[in-house]
């Protein structure tokens, strides 16, 4: 990612903070229900499947595939000069579960292209990012 | 399921301001003008109004209108949202208020300075840190995913991957809506034609979506007056009978308003799948009974998916259906006959309700001959709403 100023996430939200705490440890983690192991995504406290309020942040393999993408050619925020690419990534460990990513410029992409997560530290705020795997 | 509201209420009056890029008026003035025009159209005055329904994103509130218009007393008010899913749902609230005895004459409105005031296409994020407090923006905005157009671009790409949908098929929707606007002197794009070459030659905004896949930015307001069918028959205009209204959610809408919708099981369909089922059942009608439709068109891809999700064609065939000419005047399902949000103006779903009434009255600038049923949808990303208007028989 290039460009300043950066748009950084709130990392201490009660429901989503664990995602960024895991990222700071170098892990990609999703919220899972302790009662039935359901994936709670986007993260929330209550499991509608089993009624449990108990959950955990469970690491997943930091790999996925490209589910969809868009090359943004019209900039709408000063932190993101065009062109850049927004990715929708499907996680290898949890098919059907997705995260968002960002790639600079206009990379050559195809559906199903493998991607690997990496962890970007911006002045102490760690954000999971994705890059194309050269397989 | 018994539908006790079927054919019992009607839209008796419609009113609109001009649509422009710079109204030079406050949103309160715009809404007051549209409201007075709707009352005048019905042959009513502010003295007759006892209910108001607004959109949750409107800056004008019920008490503003009570004071400015001189409404003696409201006995009912409510709001529907979020944003663009509201208008048929707002009419539904009016119907509920009337049939439950809480009001007799309900004003439903939406007004915004959508170009000269706050612009929807701009990211509202001004902080360096984003998200939290249930917004879930922290999972999206740090990656540059900051506008609805970018969400729909990801959905359009996925639709292309799954079904082979093409840019030209999206372009058929843009050019069809433009042709209707060219017939409508009130449309913002009335004087500007749009060919497929123009469409394909326009700059990309968020690929695969181009400039003309995006709706307009509009300053303007629209209002309607809802009352009982019996009363509407005594008023100035022929009633546009409200056959049925519906709001409906899916089982996995995702929290928030828009960005988390990208984590739904499918991003190539919309909650229109749920709204259509409930509305058709309540109306006792199906897609084959619809003479003309006003489909919520924040983007062309939104229309394409609704053609499928409202049952006008099979899932995946929305592009071919649009490109076949079916959605044009003279086709099996003429759509957005005033030009829609893509080419008439973007009054956040509300101008579609007015155009639906015109079709039932026979007064549209792109009139579908003999139209007796008109579907109006507001089913973009969040759980939405829809209504079916019919002629008084």
PDB file of C-alpha atoms in Angstrom, chain B residues 31 50 62 78 118-119 170 203-204 206 219 230 252-253 278 288 307 329 339 352 381:
ATOM      1  CA  UNK B  31     -39.358  18.579   0.801  1.00  0.00           C
ATOM      2  CA  UNK B  50     -52.352  13.506  10.031  1.00  0.00           C
ATOM      3  CA  UNK B  62     -41.830  15.255  10.823  1.00  0.00           C
ATOM      4  CA  UNK B  78     -42.413   6.882  11.702  1.00  0.00           C
ATOM      5  CA  UNK B 118     -23.306  15.488   1.162  1.00  0.00           C
ATOM      6  CA  UNK B 119     -22.313  13.281  -1.771  1.00  0.00           C
ATOM      7  CA  UNK B 170     -24.621  -3.940 -18.042  1.00  0.00           C
ATOM      8  CA  UNK B 203     -13.867   5.881 -17.893  1.00  0.00           C
ATOM      9  CA  UNK B 204     -13.704   3.063 -15.392  1.00  0.00           C
ATOM     10  CA  UNK B 206     -14.184   0.672 -10.059  1.00  0.00           C
ATOM     11  CA  UNK B 219     -30.676  17.635  -5.522  1.00  0.00           C
ATOM     12  CA  UNK B 230     -62.535   4.757  -0.870  1.00  0.00           C
ATOM     13  CA  UNK B 252     -27.923 -13.935   6.632  1.00  0.00           C
ATOM     14  CA  UNK B 253     -28.115 -10.195   5.995  1.00  0.00           C
ATOM     15  CA  UNK B 278     -43.344 -12.136   0.383  1.00  0.00           C
ATOM     16  CA  UNK B 288     -45.615 -12.832 -15.140  1.00  0.00           C
ATOM     17  CA  UNK B 307     -34.193  -9.044 -12.759  1.00  0.00           C
ATOM     18  CA  UNK B 329     -40.344   0.091 -24.025  1.00  0.00           C
ATOM     19  CA  UNK B 339     -35.107   7.133 -16.495  1.00  0.00           C
ATOM     20  CA  UNK B 352     -39.485   5.215  -8.540  1.00  0.00           C
ATOM     21  CA  UNK B 381     -27.778  -4.388  -0.306  1.00  0.00           C
TER      22      UNK B 381
END
